[in-house]
GROMACS .gro file of C-alpha atoms in nm:
model
  464
    1UNK     CA    1  -1.278   2.900  -2.580
    2UNK     CA    2  -1.650   2.841  -2.621
    3UNK     CA    3  -1.725   2.823  -2.249
    4UNK     CA    4  -2.078   2.811  -2.114
    5UNK     CA    5  -2.222   2.937  -1.785
    6UNK     CA    6  -2.569   2.912  -1.636
    7UNK     CA    7  -2.696   3.263  -1.558
    8UNK     CA    8  -3.052   3.348  -1.463
    9UNK     CA    9  -3.200   3.678  -1.586
   10UNK     CA   10  -3.559   3.809  -1.594
   11UNK     CA   11  -3.630   4.037  -1.887
   12UNK     CA   12  -3.943   4.206  -1.748
   13UNK     CA   13  -3.779   4.291  -1.414
   14UNK     CA   14  -3.732   4.648  -1.298
   15UNK     CA   15  -3.369   4.555  -1.223
   16UNK     CA   16  -3.142   4.611  -1.522
   17UNK     CA   17  -2.994   4.312  -1.703
   18UNK     CA   18  -2.644   4.433  -1.611
   19UNK     CA   19  -2.732   4.444  -1.240
   20UNK     CA   20  -2.899   4.102  -1.260
   21UNK     CA   21  -2.591   3.943  -1.418
   22UNK     CA   22  -2.365   4.117  -1.171
   23UNK     CA   23  -2.574   4.009  -0.868
   24UNK     CA   24  -2.607   3.652  -0.993
   25UNK     CA   25  -2.232   3.603  -1.044
   26UNK     CA   26  -2.151   3.769  -0.711
   27UNK     CA   27  -2.396   3.538  -0.530
   28UNK     CA   28  -2.260   3.228  -0.703
   29UNK     CA   29  -1.908   3.323  -0.597
   30UNK     CA   30  -2.011   3.404  -0.239
   31UNK     CA   31  -2.192   3.071  -0.200
   32UNK     CA   32  -1.897   2.873  -0.333
   33UNK     CA   33  -2.072   2.760  -0.651
   34UNK     CA   34  -1.825   2.946  -0.872
   35UNK     CA   35  -1.485   2.844  -0.737
   36UNK     CA   36  -1.165   3.054  -0.720
   37UNK     CA   37  -0.979   3.038  -1.051
   38UNK     CA   38  -1.286   2.939  -1.255
   39UNK     CA   39  -1.268   3.085  -1.604
   40UNK     CA   40  -1.586   3.255  -1.724
   41UNK     CA   41  -1.718   3.281  -2.081
   42UNK     CA   42  -1.607   3.578  -2.286
   43UNK     CA   43  -1.840   3.876  -2.281
   44UNK     CA   44  -1.928   3.807  -2.643
   45UNK     CA   45  -2.008   3.440  -2.575
   46UNK     CA   46  -2.218   3.506  -2.264
   47UNK     CA   47  -2.405   3.788  -2.437
   48UNK     CA   48  -2.488   3.555  -2.725
   49UNK     CA   49  -2.604   3.277  -2.489
   50UNK     CA   50  -2.828   3.521  -2.297
   51UNK     CA   51  -2.940   3.704  -2.613
   52UNK     CA   52  -2.844   4.043  -2.471
   53UNK     CA   53  -2.622   4.324  -2.589
   54UNK     CA   54  -2.251   4.260  -2.536
   55UNK     CA   55  -2.221   4.595  -2.357
   56UNK     CA   56  -2.452   4.458  -2.085
   57UNK     CA   57  -2.206   4.178  -2.001
   58UNK     CA   58  -1.898   4.399  -2.043
   59UNK     CA   59  -2.038   4.644  -1.788
   60UNK     CA   60  -2.128   4.363  -1.541
   61UNK     CA   61  -1.784   4.203  -1.571
   62UNK     CA   62  -1.614   4.540  -1.532
   63UNK     CA   63  -1.800   4.620  -1.212
   64UNK     CA   64  -1.720   4.276  -1.065
   65UNK     CA   65  -1.351   4.327  -1.148
   66UNK     CA   66  -1.361   4.665  -0.974
   67UNK     CA   67  -1.521   4.509  -0.665
   68UNK     CA   68  -1.255   4.236  -0.649
   69UNK     CA   69  -1.470   3.936  -0.744
   70UNK     CA   70  -1.322   3.880  -1.091
   71UNK     CA   71  -0.986   3.940  -1.255
   72UNK     CA   72  -0.932   4.002  -1.626
   73UNK     CA   73  -0.600   3.936  -1.796
   74UNK     CA   74  -0.534   3.996  -2.162
   75UNK     CA   75  -0.501   3.664  -2.338
   76UNK     CA   76  -0.616   3.468  -2.032
   77UNK     CA   77  -0.979   3.580  -2.014
   78UNK     CA   78  -1.191   3.661  -1.710
   79UNK     CA   79  -1.169   3.444  -1.398
   80UNK     CA   80  -1.294   3.431  -1.043
   81UNK     CA   81  -1.014   3.571  -0.828
   82UNK     CA   82  -0.794   3.303  -0.678
   83UNK     CA   83  -0.739   3.460  -0.334
   84UNK     CA   84  -1.092   3.404  -0.204
   85UNK     CA   85  -1.122   3.182   0.103
   86UNK     CA   86  -1.156   2.818  -0.002
   87UNK     CA   87  -1.347   2.546   0.178
   88UNK     CA   88  -1.131   2.324   0.400
   89UNK     CA   89  -1.021   2.000   0.232
   90UNK     CA   90  -1.222   1.686   0.304
   91UNK     CA   91  -0.995   1.412   0.439
   92UNK     CA   92  -1.108   1.057   0.349
   93UNK     CA   93  -1.176   0.859   0.665
   94UNK     CA   94  -1.002   0.547   0.538
   95UNK     CA   95  -0.673   0.733   0.484
   96UNK     CA   96  -0.682   0.901   0.826
   97UNK     CA   97  -0.435   1.163   0.707
   98UNK     CA   98  -0.462   1.494   0.892
   99UNK     CA   99  -0.336   1.813   0.724
  100UNK     CA  100   0.020   1.909   0.820
  101UNK     CA  101   0.234   2.217   0.756
  102UNK     CA  102   0.440   2.229   0.437
  103UNK     CA  103   0.753   2.024   0.493
  104UNK     CA  104   1.052   1.915   0.292
  105UNK     CA  105   1.005   1.543   0.351
  106UNK     CA  106   0.668   1.374   0.404
  107UNK     CA  107   0.729   1.016   0.522
  108UNK     CA  108   0.368   0.924   0.592
  109UNK     CA  109   0.211   0.619   0.437
  110UNK     CA  110  -0.090   0.669   0.214
  111UNK     CA  111  -0.167   0.855  -0.105
  112UNK     CA  112   0.154   1.062  -0.117
  113UNK     CA  113   0.388   0.766  -0.080
  114UNK     CA  114   0.373   0.651  -0.442
  115UNK     CA  115   0.645   0.566  -0.693
  116UNK     CA  116   0.621   0.657  -1.061
  117UNK     CA  117   0.312   0.540  -1.251
  118UNK     CA  118   0.383   0.329  -1.566
  119UNK     CA  119   0.239   0.593  -1.798
  120UNK     CA  120   0.372   0.455  -2.126
  121UNK     CA  121   0.247   0.100  -2.066
  122UNK     CA  122  -0.089   0.218  -1.934
  123UNK     CA  123  -0.138   0.452  -2.229
  124UNK     CA  124  -0.053   0.174  -2.477
  125UNK     CA  125  -0.304  -0.061  -2.312
  126UNK     CA  126  -0.574   0.206  -2.296
  127UNK     CA  127  -0.523   0.292  -2.663
  128UNK     CA  128  -0.556  -0.073  -2.764
  129UNK     CA  129  -0.877  -0.098  -2.563
  130UNK     CA  130  -1.024   0.214  -2.724
  131UNK     CA  131  -0.929   0.100  -3.073
  132UNK     CA  132  -1.094  -0.239  -3.022
  133UNK     CA  133  -1.392  -0.117  -2.819
  134UNK     CA  134  -1.740  -0.205  -2.938
  135UNK     CA  135  -2.046   0.011  -2.863
  136UNK     CA  136  -2.135  -0.222  -2.574
  137UNK     CA  137  -1.801  -0.149  -2.409
  138UNK     CA  138  -1.914   0.211  -2.353
  139UNK     CA  139  -2.228   0.108  -2.168
  140UNK     CA  140  -2.274   0.021  -1.803
  141UNK     CA  141  -2.019  -0.244  -1.703
  142UNK     CA  142  -2.130  -0.578  -1.554
  143UNK     CA  143  -2.180  -0.535  -1.180
  144UNK     CA  144  -1.925  -0.805  -1.099
  145UNK     CA  145  -1.674  -0.661  -1.343
  146UNK     CA  146  -1.573  -0.701  -1.705
  147UNK     CA  147  -1.544  -1.075  -1.788
  148UNK     CA  148  -1.203  -1.020  -1.950
  149UNK     CA  149  -1.059  -0.867  -1.634
  150UNK     CA  150  -1.217  -1.128  -1.406
  151UNK     CA  151  -1.054  -1.399  -1.616
  152UNK     CA  152  -0.714  -1.231  -1.610
  153UNK     CA  153  -0.737  -1.166  -1.236
  154UNK     CA  154  -0.822  -1.531  -1.165
  155UNK     CA  155  -0.520  -1.639  -1.368
  156UNK     CA  156  -0.289  -1.380  -1.213
  157UNK     CA  157  -0.397  -1.440  -0.853
  158UNK     CA  158  -0.361  -1.816  -0.895
  159UNK     CA  159  -0.018  -1.784  -1.053
  160UNK     CA  160   0.134  -1.517  -0.828
  161UNK     CA  161  -0.053  -1.548  -0.496
  162UNK     CA  162  -0.180  -1.907  -0.505
  163UNK     CA  163  -0.543  -1.797  -0.466
  164UNK     CA  164  -0.798  -2.074  -0.532
  165UNK     CA  165  -1.055  -1.894  -0.745
  166UNK     CA  166  -1.239  -1.902  -1.075
  167UNK     CA  167  -1.333  -1.599  -1.280
  168UNK     CA  168  -1.691  -1.645  -1.162
  169UNK     CA  169  -1.584  -1.591  -0.800
  170UNK     CA  170  -1.412  -1.257  -0.865
  171UNK     CA  171  -1.578  -0.918  -0.823
  172UNK     CA  172  -1.408  -0.598  -0.937
  173UNK     CA  173  -1.460  -0.309  -0.695
  174UNK     CA  174  -1.363   0.056  -0.658
  175UNK     CA  175  -1.072  -0.011  -0.424
  176UNK     CA  176  -1.052  -0.191  -0.091
  177UNK     CA  177  -1.268   0.068   0.083
  178UNK     CA  178  -1.570  -0.033  -0.123
  179UNK     CA  179  -1.498  -0.401  -0.067
  180UNK     CA  180  -1.476  -0.351   0.309
  181UNK     CA  181  -1.796  -0.147   0.315
  182UNK     CA  182  -1.987  -0.420   0.127
  183UNK     CA  183  -1.846  -0.694   0.349
  184UNK     CA  184  -1.939  -0.508   0.667
  185UNK     CA  185  -2.294  -0.466   0.537
  186UNK     CA  186  -2.328  -0.837   0.461
  187UNK     CA  187  -2.177  -0.932   0.798
  188UNK     CA  188  -2.435  -0.716   0.975
  189UNK     CA  189  -2.708  -0.895   0.781
  190UNK     CA  190  -2.571  -1.220   0.926
  191UNK     CA  191  -2.607  -1.085   1.280
  192UNK     CA  192  -2.237  -1.008   1.320
  193UNK     CA  193  -2.192  -0.694   1.529
  194UNK     CA  194  -1.812  -0.688   1.572
  195UNK     CA  195  -1.503  -0.726   1.355
  196UNK     CA  196  -1.160  -0.825   1.484
  197UNK     CA  197  -0.894  -0.572   1.381
  198UNK     CA  198  -0.517  -0.609   1.411
  199UNK     CA  199  -0.349  -0.397   1.678
  200UNK     CA  200  -0.140  -0.216   1.564
  201UNK     CA  201  -0.327  -0.161   1.242
  202UNK     CA  202  -0.469   0.100   1.010
  203UNK     CA  203  -0.640   0.370   1.221
  204UNK     CA  204  -0.851   0.479   0.926
  205UNK     CA  205  -0.985   0.127   0.880
  206UNK     CA  206  -1.088   0.111   1.244
  207UNK     CA  207  -1.286   0.431   1.201
  208UNK     CA  208  -1.429   0.308   0.870
  209UNK     CA  209  -1.550  -0.018   1.025
  210UNK     CA  210  -1.705   0.171   1.316
  211UNK     CA  211  -1.892   0.402   1.079
  212UNK     CA  212  -2.036   0.106   0.887
  213UNK     CA  213  -2.206  -0.008   1.208
  214UNK     CA  214  -1.966  -0.279   1.329
  215UNK     CA  215  -1.768  -0.262   1.651
  216UNK     CA  216  -1.392  -0.287   1.581
  217UNK     CA  217  -1.230  -0.520   1.835
  218UNK     CA  218  -0.849  -0.486   1.863
  219UNK     CA  219  -0.647  -0.809   1.857
  220UNK     CA  220  -0.274  -0.792   1.938
  221UNK     CA  221  -0.005  -0.859   1.680
  222UNK     CA  222   0.345  -0.985   1.764
  223UNK     CA  223   0.645  -1.106   1.563
  224UNK     CA  224   0.439  -1.400   1.428
  225UNK     CA  225   0.138  -1.193   1.325
  226UNK     CA  226  -0.207  -1.181   1.478
  227UNK     CA  227  -0.248  -1.362   1.813
  228UNK     CA  228  -0.512  -1.624   1.733
  229UNK     CA  229  -0.565  -1.723   2.099
  230UNK     CA  230  -0.641  -1.359   2.179
  231UNK     CA  231  -0.874  -1.349   1.879
  232UNK     CA  232  -1.065  -1.654   2.002
  233UNK     CA  233  -1.098  -1.498   2.346
  234UNK     CA  234  -1.283  -1.195   2.203
  235UNK     CA  235  -1.573  -1.408   2.079
  236UNK     CA  236  -1.592  -1.223   1.745
  237UNK     CA  237  -1.712  -1.412   1.437
  238UNK     CA  238  -1.513  -1.222   1.175
  239UNK     CA  239  -1.164  -1.075   1.151
  240UNK     CA  240  -0.971  -0.848   0.914
  241UNK     CA  241  -0.606  -0.946   0.869
  242UNK     CA  242  -0.300  -0.853   0.660
  243UNK     CA  243  -0.115  -1.188   0.670
  244UNK     CA  244   0.142  -1.142   0.392
  245UNK     CA  245   0.284  -0.810   0.514
  246UNK     CA  246   0.114  -0.690   0.831
  247UNK     CA  247   0.034  -0.322   0.838
  248UNK     CA  248   0.225  -0.145   0.978
  249UNK     CA  249   0.481  -0.379   1.142
  250UNK     CA  250   0.565  -0.566   0.820
  251UNK     CA  251   0.567  -0.913   0.981
  252UNK     CA  252   0.436  -1.216   0.793
  253UNK     CA  253   0.184  -1.447   0.959
  254UNK     CA  254   0.381  -1.756   1.063
  255UNK     CA  255   0.284  -2.103   0.935
  256UNK     CA  256   0.167  -2.205   1.283
  257UNK     CA  257  -0.053  -1.895   1.315
  258UNK     CA  258  -0.192  -1.945   0.963
  259UNK     CA  259  -0.304  -2.295   1.055
  260UNK     CA  260  -0.444  -2.175   1.387
  261UNK     CA  261  -0.639  -1.893   1.220
  262UNK     CA  262  -0.793  -2.126   0.965
  263UNK     CA  263  -0.879  -2.372   1.243
  264UNK     CA  264  -1.050  -2.089   1.434
  265UNK     CA  265  -1.260  -2.007   1.127
  266UNK     CA  266  -1.364  -2.370   1.076
  267UNK     CA  267  -1.443  -2.429   1.442
  268UNK     CA  268  -1.649  -2.112   1.482
  269UNK     CA  269  -1.789  -2.074   1.132
  270UNK     CA  270  -1.609  -1.741   1.125
  271UNK     CA  271  -1.515  -1.522   0.831
  272UNK     CA  272  -1.161  -1.406   0.756
  273UNK     CA  273  -1.110  -1.099   0.539
  274UNK     CA  274  -0.761  -1.115   0.389
  275UNK     CA  275  -0.641  -0.768   0.291
  276UNK     CA  276  -0.353  -0.814   0.047
  277UNK     CA  277  -0.305  -0.438   0.027
  278UNK     CA  278   0.050  -0.444  -0.114
  279UNK     CA  279  -0.065  -0.602  -0.438
  280UNK     CA  280   0.213  -0.858  -0.455
  281UNK     CA  281   0.492  -0.601  -0.416
  282UNK     CA  282   0.754  -0.826  -0.258
  283UNK     CA  283   1.130  -0.761  -0.293
  284UNK     CA  284   1.282  -0.962  -0.011
  285UNK     CA  285   1.518  -1.235  -0.127
  286UNK     CA  286   1.344  -1.571  -0.140
  287UNK     CA  287   0.986  -1.681  -0.207
  288UNK     CA  288   0.694  -1.461  -0.111
  289UNK     CA  289   0.419  -1.606   0.112
  290UNK     CA  290   0.114  -1.746  -0.063
  291UNK     CA  291  -0.235  -1.623   0.010
  292UNK     CA  292  -0.403  -1.740   0.329
  293UNK     CA  293  -0.720  -1.793   0.123
  294UNK     CA  294  -0.581  -2.107  -0.042
  295UNK     CA  295  -0.599  -2.290   0.293
  296UNK     CA  296  -0.971  -2.233   0.345
  297UNK     CA  297  -1.141  -2.068   0.044
  298UNK     CA  298  -1.482  -2.137   0.197
  299UNK     CA  299  -1.400  -1.916   0.499
  300UNK     CA  300  -1.157  -1.655   0.361
  301UNK     CA  301  -1.252  -1.353   0.151
  302UNK     CA  302  -0.945  -1.241  -0.039
  303UNK     CA  303  -0.925  -0.871  -0.131
  304UNK     CA  304  -0.659  -0.701  -0.339
  305UNK     CA  305  -0.604  -0.360  -0.491
  306UNK     CA  306  -0.406  -0.173  -0.755
  307UNK     CA  307  -0.364   0.124  -0.522
  308UNK     CA  308  -0.008   0.043  -0.412
  309UNK     CA  309   0.119  -0.127  -0.729
  310UNK     CA  310  -0.027   0.134  -0.969
  311UNK     CA  311  -0.215   0.428  -0.816
  312UNK     CA  312  -0.501   0.478  -0.569
  313UNK     CA  313  -0.659   0.724  -0.809
  314UNK     CA  314  -0.759   0.437  -1.039
  315UNK     CA  315  -1.001   0.314  -0.769
  316UNK     CA  316  -0.948  -0.044  -0.877
  317UNK     CA  317  -0.964  -0.348  -0.653
  318UNK     CA  318  -1.096  -0.702  -0.648
  319UNK     CA  319  -1.255  -0.957  -0.420
  320UNK     CA  320  -1.239  -1.336  -0.440
  321UNK     CA  321  -1.523  -1.486  -0.238
  322UNK     CA  322  -1.720  -1.810  -0.204
  323UNK     CA  323  -2.011  -1.816  -0.456
  324UNK     CA  324  -2.287  -1.775  -0.197
  325UNK     CA  325  -2.116  -1.477  -0.035
  326UNK     CA  326  -2.030  -1.320  -0.370
  327UNK     CA  327  -2.395  -1.329  -0.474
  328UNK     CA  328  -2.493  -1.143  -0.158
  329UNK     CA  329  -2.216  -0.888  -0.207
  330UNK     CA  330  -2.345  -0.822  -0.557
  331UNK     CA  331  -2.704  -0.779  -0.435
  332UNK     CA  332  -2.581  -0.534  -0.173
  333UNK     CA  333  -2.373  -0.345  -0.427
  334UNK     CA  334  -2.667  -0.315  -0.667
  335UNK     CA  335  -2.832  -0.081  -0.419
  336UNK     CA  336  -2.538   0.159  -0.422
  337UNK     CA  337  -2.373   0.181  -0.765
  338UNK     CA  338  -2.369   0.041  -1.119
  339UNK     CA  339  -2.019  -0.100  -1.136
  340UNK     CA  340  -1.658   0.011  -1.182
  341UNK     CA  341  -1.529   0.210  -1.482
  342UNK     CA  342  -1.534  -0.040  -1.769
  343UNK     CA  343  -1.257   0.107  -1.984
  344UNK     CA  344  -1.019   0.118  -1.686
  345UNK     CA  345  -1.099  -0.248  -1.620
  346UNK     CA  346  -1.029  -0.344  -1.980
  347UNK     CA  347  -0.701  -0.150  -1.980
  348UNK     CA  348  -0.588  -0.329  -1.662
  349UNK     CA  349  -0.687  -0.663  -1.816
  350UNK     CA  350  -0.463  -0.577  -2.111
  351UNK     CA  351  -0.181  -0.488  -1.872
  352UNK     CA  352  -0.217  -0.829  -1.702
  353UNK     CA  353  -0.262  -1.026  -2.023
  354UNK     CA  354   0.052  -0.899  -2.192
  355UNK     CA  355   0.281  -0.944  -1.890
  356UNK     CA  356   0.331  -0.568  -1.858
  357UNK     CA  357   0.202  -0.567  -1.502
  358UNK     CA  358   0.455  -0.833  -1.398
  359UNK     CA  359   0.731  -0.630  -1.561
  360UNK     CA  360   0.615  -0.317  -1.381
  361UNK     CA  361   0.615  -0.500  -1.046
  362UNK     CA  362   0.971  -0.623  -1.104
  363UNK     CA  363   1.084  -0.270  -1.184
  364UNK     CA  364   0.893  -0.131  -0.888
  365UNK     CA  365   1.037  -0.400  -0.661
  366UNK     CA  366   1.392  -0.307  -0.761
  367UNK     CA  367   1.315   0.059  -0.694
  368UNK     CA  368   1.168  -0.012  -0.349
  369UNK     CA  369   1.450  -0.250  -0.257
  370UNK     CA  370   1.699   0.027  -0.329
  371UNK     CA  371   1.504   0.269  -0.109
  372UNK     CA  372   1.476   0.008   0.167
  373UNK     CA  373   1.853  -0.049   0.162
  374UNK     CA  374   1.911   0.325   0.175
  375UNK     CA  375   1.674   0.346   0.472
  376UNK     CA  376   1.852   0.066   0.659
  377UNK     CA  377   2.187   0.237   0.602
  378UNK     CA  378   2.051   0.575   0.714
  379UNK     CA  379   1.895   0.425   1.028
  380UNK     CA  380   2.226   0.265   1.124
  381UNK     CA  381   2.406   0.595   1.075
  382UNK     CA  382   2.160   0.843   1.224
  383UNK     CA  383   1.943   0.643   1.469
  384UNK     CA  384   2.182   0.430   1.679
  385UNK     CA  385   2.004   0.137   1.842
  386UNK     CA  386   1.706   0.153   1.604
  387UNK     CA  387   1.627  -0.131   1.362
  388UNK     CA  388   1.429  -0.163   1.039
  389UNK     CA  389   1.210  -0.469   1.104
  390UNK     CA  390   0.953  -0.670   0.910
  391UNK     CA  391   0.973  -0.812   0.562
  392UNK     CA  392   1.111  -0.618   0.266
  393UNK     CA  393   0.785  -0.555   0.085
  394UNK     CA  394   0.537  -0.281   0.005
  395UNK     CA  395   0.591   0.093   0.014
  396UNK     CA  396   0.678   0.145   0.381
  397UNK     CA  397   0.903   0.013   0.657
  398UNK     CA  398   0.870  -0.021   1.035
  399UNK     CA  399   1.157   0.118   1.241
  400UNK     CA  400   1.170   0.001   1.602
  401UNK     CA  401   1.340   0.241   1.845
  402UNK     CA  402   1.524   0.175   2.172
  403UNK     CA  403   1.282   0.138   2.463
  404UNK     CA  404   1.396   0.456   2.635
  405UNK     CA  405   1.310   0.670   2.328
  406UNK     CA  406   1.039   0.934   2.369
  407UNK     CA  407   0.851   0.861   2.046
  408UNK     CA  408   0.624   1.166   2.064
  409UNK     CA  409   0.918   1.400   2.126
  410UNK     CA  410   1.108   1.248   1.832
  411UNK     CA  411   0.810   1.293   1.596
  412UNK     CA  412   0.767   1.653   1.712
  413UNK     CA  413   1.138   1.722   1.677
  414UNK     CA  414   1.137   1.581   1.324
  415UNK     CA  415   0.850   1.811   1.230
  416UNK     CA  416   1.045   2.114   1.355
  417UNK     CA  417   1.318   2.004   1.112
  418UNK     CA  418   1.072   1.987   0.819
  419UNK     CA  419   1.009   1.610   0.827
  420UNK     CA  420   0.665   1.465   0.896
  421UNK     CA  421   0.668   1.103   1.009
  422UNK     CA  422   0.420   0.903   1.216
  423UNK     CA  423   0.511   0.715   1.529
  424UNK     CA  424   0.403   0.358   1.593
  425UNK     CA  425   0.164   0.470   1.867
  426UNK     CA  426  -0.056   0.637   1.602
  427UNK     CA  427  -0.144   0.288   1.477
  428UNK     CA  428  -0.216   0.130   1.815
  429UNK     CA  429  -0.544   0.103   2.002
  430UNK     CA  430  -0.373   0.000   2.326
  431UNK     CA  431  -0.072   0.228   2.380
  432UNK     CA  432   0.261   0.064   2.468
  433UNK     CA  433   0.537   0.284   2.601
  434UNK     CA  434   0.785  -0.001   2.571
  435UNK     CA  435   0.748  -0.027   2.191
  436UNK     CA  436   0.841   0.310   2.035
  437UNK     CA  437   0.866   0.301   1.658
  438UNK     CA  438   0.844   0.502   1.337
  439UNK     CA  439   0.639   0.406   1.031
  440UNK     CA  440   0.828   0.532   0.727
  441UNK     CA  441   0.688   0.564   0.377
  442UNK     CA  442   0.993   0.549   0.149
  443UNK     CA  443   0.891   0.449  -0.204
  444UNK     CA  444   0.835   0.804  -0.331
  445UNK     CA  445   1.166   0.945  -0.207
  446UNK     CA  446   1.481   0.994  -0.412
  447UNK     CA  447   1.763   0.782  -0.274
  448UNK     CA  448   1.941   1.089  -0.142
  449UNK     CA  449   1.613   1.205   0.011
  450UNK     CA  450   1.600   0.897   0.234
  451UNK     CA  451   1.937   0.989   0.383
  452UNK     CA  452   1.846   1.358   0.417
  453UNK     CA  453   1.516   1.283   0.591
  454UNK     CA  454   1.674   1.038   0.836
  455UNK     CA  455   1.958   1.279   0.903
  456UNK     CA  456   1.699   1.541   1.005
  457UNK     CA  457   1.520   1.290   1.229
  458UNK     CA  458   1.856   1.192   1.377
  459UNK     CA  459   1.914   1.553   1.479
  460UNK     CA  460   1.606   1.522   1.704
  461UNK     CA  461   1.713   1.179   1.831
  462UNK     CA  462   1.854   1.140   2.185
  463UNK     CA  463   2.220   1.229   2.154
  464UNK     CA  464   2.163   1.346   1.793
   0.00000   0.00000   0.00000
């Protein structure tokens, strides 16, 4: 392969060219610039690029192999050795996923808990986009998003979620994290210094909000959703909620609470950020709840994402906001980036336009329903007295345990049996010993894997 590598040499130096090349590569490896496993150019290629004799590079490579910095394999070329110490992984704050030992079953929510990606449909849409693309489609995308995707999102959100929005009120973002960061910035500009956060809720989001300069204020959640009276008592002027499928308990905000929350926003002039993180993935029998935004579009910012329905790696999300707020979000965004990948946007628009996304969601819903049923059966068999609660939606389920259960001991015991699962207390700001629970990501598991994982947890269960 015609690989290239930047190497600095000085021809009039007293140090030989071989020693210079050798020292340069050794330093680049030691400083972590050349990473373990990196393939280097052939000696012939590097010699030609540097305009030196090939024997100079051959000798330098040979010495570095002898010293253990490089490895040379016939047919595979010369590479940086792979056993050098690597830098520790950087864990995104919003995911709040700490490294764990290698286990057989990882039941955490987040990036690992993903079903199969619709590769064939996505590839077909991407190919159609590339074949029809004009030169302008390869330039910087519009800051608010490609018009074609904004139109399709407005149609889809109105049809499936009941969102009251026009294409002009939609902004395409790089996932919910970017949307939340922009919203927190604009709220601070309005003099808002605190944001109500559901408790229990996403621990990574709490940290994310704190790092943007707002004070996260926990508001309790019960079987009807967020406690609006408790919210009003905090005095905050903005709140982040997951009304369709509360994270992590899975409850849906009751009609009475929906009306009370909207009334709070109108009475106080407050802002509601509606995080529809599941992306419409609903597989419980009967109608799915409509968006809270439709009740008060002037007070509710609706945010959605393709992270759960497709893949978080796409970094694709959207915001539906009142026109005045959207304009300020765009001005704020202009100081940080130049928009979201245009070709990915156009491919997703094609997926929406042709009904392929709806078909994918139906298929994904059937898959998740099967895993949910397997989980309920396994809980009945291996965790007596425990119950899978919340609505059948999304990629995870909430398992409430008997009050006498030592949640921490159960989580630790599961880990000793090669299962990592998070207890409900990991998602709470205010600990409650009377509400032990497990939060189980199940969408990525084979059906038999659900039973095997719960059987292992059951072995650590009281009386297991």
